[in-house]
């Protein structure tokens, strides 16, 4: 295999074929190694933006550009923030009310904020 001219990375091909363990995991690790750090990071950021529906009307996050001064050099970077939009808050309220529909109890703002913290890990200042 090391002498085959058609194989660009013979050591990776050898690891893929001759290591023990889960073959799907071996394939995933090999593909990530061949992708390189830059492409992995870009793919991860793209996934996170799509999963959180960044800058979408019902999304969970927004992206904004800021300018930072590092060592006398101005750099423009994108920051992302979690945003609880009106549709998301309505969904969470209806989900809680539906879950406790057998009981007749009002939902106060403080109670809802405590519910968000306890059940979903969302801390609101």
CSV table of C-alpha atoms in Angstrom, one decimal, residues 18-119:
chain,number,residue,atom,x,y,z
A,18,UNK,CA,-5.9,-2.1,9.7
A,19,UNK,CA,-7.0,-0.5,13.0
A,20,UNK,CA,-9.4,-2.2,15.3
A,21,UNK,CA,-12.5,-0.5,16.7
A,22,UNK,CA,-15.7,0.9,15.2
A,23,UNK,CA,-15.3,1.4,11.4
A,24,UNK,CA,-17.7,4.3,11.3
A,25,UNK,CA,-15.6,6.1,14.0
A,26,UNK,CA,-12.4,5.3,12.1
A,27,UNK,CA,-13.9,6.8,8.9
A,28,UNK,CA,-15.1,9.9,10.7
A,29,UNK,CA,-11.7,10.5,12.4
A,30,UNK,CA,-9.9,9.9,9.0
A,31,UNK,CA,-12.2,12.4,7.2
A,32,UNK,CA,-11.7,15.0,9.9
A,33,UNK,CA,-7.9,14.6,9.7
A,34,UNK,CA,-7.9,14.9,5.9
A,35,UNK,CA,-10.2,18.0,6.1
A,36,UNK,CA,-7.7,20.0,8.1
A,37,UNK,CA,-8.4,22.5,11.0
A,38,UNK,CA,-9.7,25.4,8.8
A,39,UNK,CA,-12.3,23.5,7.0
A,40,UNK,CA,-13.5,21.7,10.2
A,41,UNK,CA,-13.9,25.0,11.9
A,42,UNK,CA,-15.8,26.5,9.0
A,43,UNK,CA,-18.1,23.5,8.8
A,44,UNK,CA,-18.7,23.6,12.6
A,45,UNK,CA,-19.6,27.3,12.4
A,46,UNK,CA,-21.9,26.8,9.5
A,47,UNK,CA,-23.6,24.0,11.3
A,48,UNK,CA,-24.1,26.1,14.5
A,49,UNK,CA,-25.5,29.0,12.5
A,50,UNK,CA,-28.0,26.8,10.7
A,51,UNK,CA,-29.0,24.9,13.8
A,52,UNK,CA,-29.5,28.1,15.8
A,53,UNK,CA,-31.1,29.8,12.8
A,54,UNK,CA,-28.8,32.8,13.1
A,55,UNK,CA,-30.4,36.1,11.9
A,56,UNK,CA,-33.6,34.4,11.0
A,57,UNK,CA,-37.0,35.7,12.2
A,58,UNK,CA,-37.6,32.8,14.6
A,59,UNK,CA,-34.0,32.1,15.3
A,60,UNK,CA,-32.2,31.6,18.5
A,61,UNK,CA,-29.2,33.8,17.8
A,62,UNK,CA,-28.1,37.0,16.1
A,63,UNK,CA,-24.7,37.8,14.6
A,64,UNK,CA,-23.2,41.3,14.7
A,65,UNK,CA,-19.9,42.7,13.5
A,66,UNK,CA,-17.7,44.5,15.9
A,67,UNK,CA,-14.3,46.1,15.6
A,68,UNK,CA,-11.6,45.0,18.1
A,69,UNK,CA,-8.2,46.6,18.7
A,70,UNK,CA,-5.6,44.0,19.3
A,71,UNK,CA,-1.9,45.1,19.6
A,72,UNK,CA,-2.7,48.3,17.7
A,73,UNK,CA,-4.4,46.5,14.9
A,74,UNK,CA,-8.1,47.0,14.3
A,75,UNK,CA,-9.8,43.7,13.4
A,76,UNK,CA,-13.4,43.2,12.5
A,77,UNK,CA,-15.0,40.0,13.9
A,78,UNK,CA,-18.5,38.6,14.2
A,79,UNK,CA,-20.0,38.0,17.6
A,80,UNK,CA,-23.1,35.9,18.2
A,81,UNK,CA,-25.6,36.4,20.9
A,82,UNK,CA,-28.5,34.2,22.1
A,83,UNK,CA,-31.8,36.0,21.7
A,84,UNK,CA,-35.2,34.9,23.1
A,85,UNK,CA,-37.5,36.1,20.4
A,86,UNK,CA,-41.3,36.6,20.9
A,87,UNK,CA,-42.2,33.4,19.1
A,88,UNK,CA,-39.7,31.4,21.1
A,89,UNK,CA,-41.0,32.8,24.4
A,90,UNK,CA,-44.6,32.1,23.3
A,91,UNK,CA,-43.6,28.5,22.4
A,92,UNK,CA,-42.0,28.0,25.9
A,93,UNK,CA,-45.0,29.5,27.7
A,94,UNK,CA,-47.5,27.3,25.7
A,95,UNK,CA,-45.3,24.2,26.3
A,96,UNK,CA,-45.3,24.9,30.0
A,97,UNK,CA,-49.1,25.6,30.1
A,98,UNK,CA,-49.9,22.5,28.1
A,99,UNK,CA,-47.7,20.4,30.4
A,100,UNK,CA,-49.5,21.6,33.5
A,101,UNK,CA,-53.0,21.9,31.9
A,102,UNK,CA,-54.6,19.8,34.6
A,103,UNK,CA,-53.8,22.3,37.3
A,104,UNK,CA,-55.2,25.8,37.4
A,105,UNK,CA,-52.4,28.1,38.4
A,106,UNK,CA,-51.3,31.4,37.1
A,107,UNK,CA,-47.8,31.8,35.6
A,108,UNK,CA,-46.0,34.8,37.0
A,109,UNK,CA,-43.1,36.5,35.3
A,110,UNK,CA,-40.7,35.5,38.1
A,111,UNK,CA,-42.1,31.9,38.0
A,112,UNK,CA,-41.5,31.8,34.2
A,113,UNK,CA,-37.9,33.1,34.6
A,114,UNK,CA,-37.3,30.4,37.3
A,115,UNK,CA,-38.8,27.8,34.9
A,116,UNK,CA,-36.4,28.9,32.1
A,117,UNK,CA,-33.4,28.6,34.4
A,118,UNK,CA,-34.4,25.3,36.0
A,119,UNK,CA,-35.7,23.4,33.0
